Amino acid sequence: MANPMSKSKIIAHMAEKVGTKDKPVSKKQVASFFDELFNLAVKECKSAGKFVIPGIGRAVKAHRKARMGRNPATGEPIKIKAKTVVRLRAAKAFKDAALK
């Protein structure tokens, strides 16, 4: 399996593909877009509990109940506290395209 693209490679690729010959998009503008998308996703997950990127998927805030687990070193049972987590769910279109 190939290594995933680094952030700088993704930014370079997007800058090349999104811009036109008349009006190119700089890498700095693309990096700014991704930073702002991240900030918006965090803000929406905190307030609304979910954030959707059309065609890719959604980030959903979920509550995990308290449960019993095991200490892997000793095998002794331990109690794991309840907590809130973020789950990333892929959209059907993305799954269908990626798994073809």
Phi, psi and omega in degrees: 000137182285155177290145177291156180292144176281167180300318181294325178290321178296315180298316179297318180297314181294321179298322180289318186279327186280321183288163175249173179295324180287321187224084179289153177258132181279160177297327180295321178293320179293318178297321178296321177299313181295322177297316181291324176298318177299312180299319179295319179298317179296314181299314182291322178295322179293317185271309185267342180090353176204158179218128184247131169251108186306131178085344181251308179159196182221151172255127184235131176277128183227154179259130177255127181288159174294149182205168176266140178225189179230140173288119184295334181282317185253341183082001182285139179293139177226156178264128178259127184289157174290149178202164177261135181231165175251129177248137177256122182244123181285143177287155181300317180299320180292316179298315181298318181289321183285331184261009178289000000 
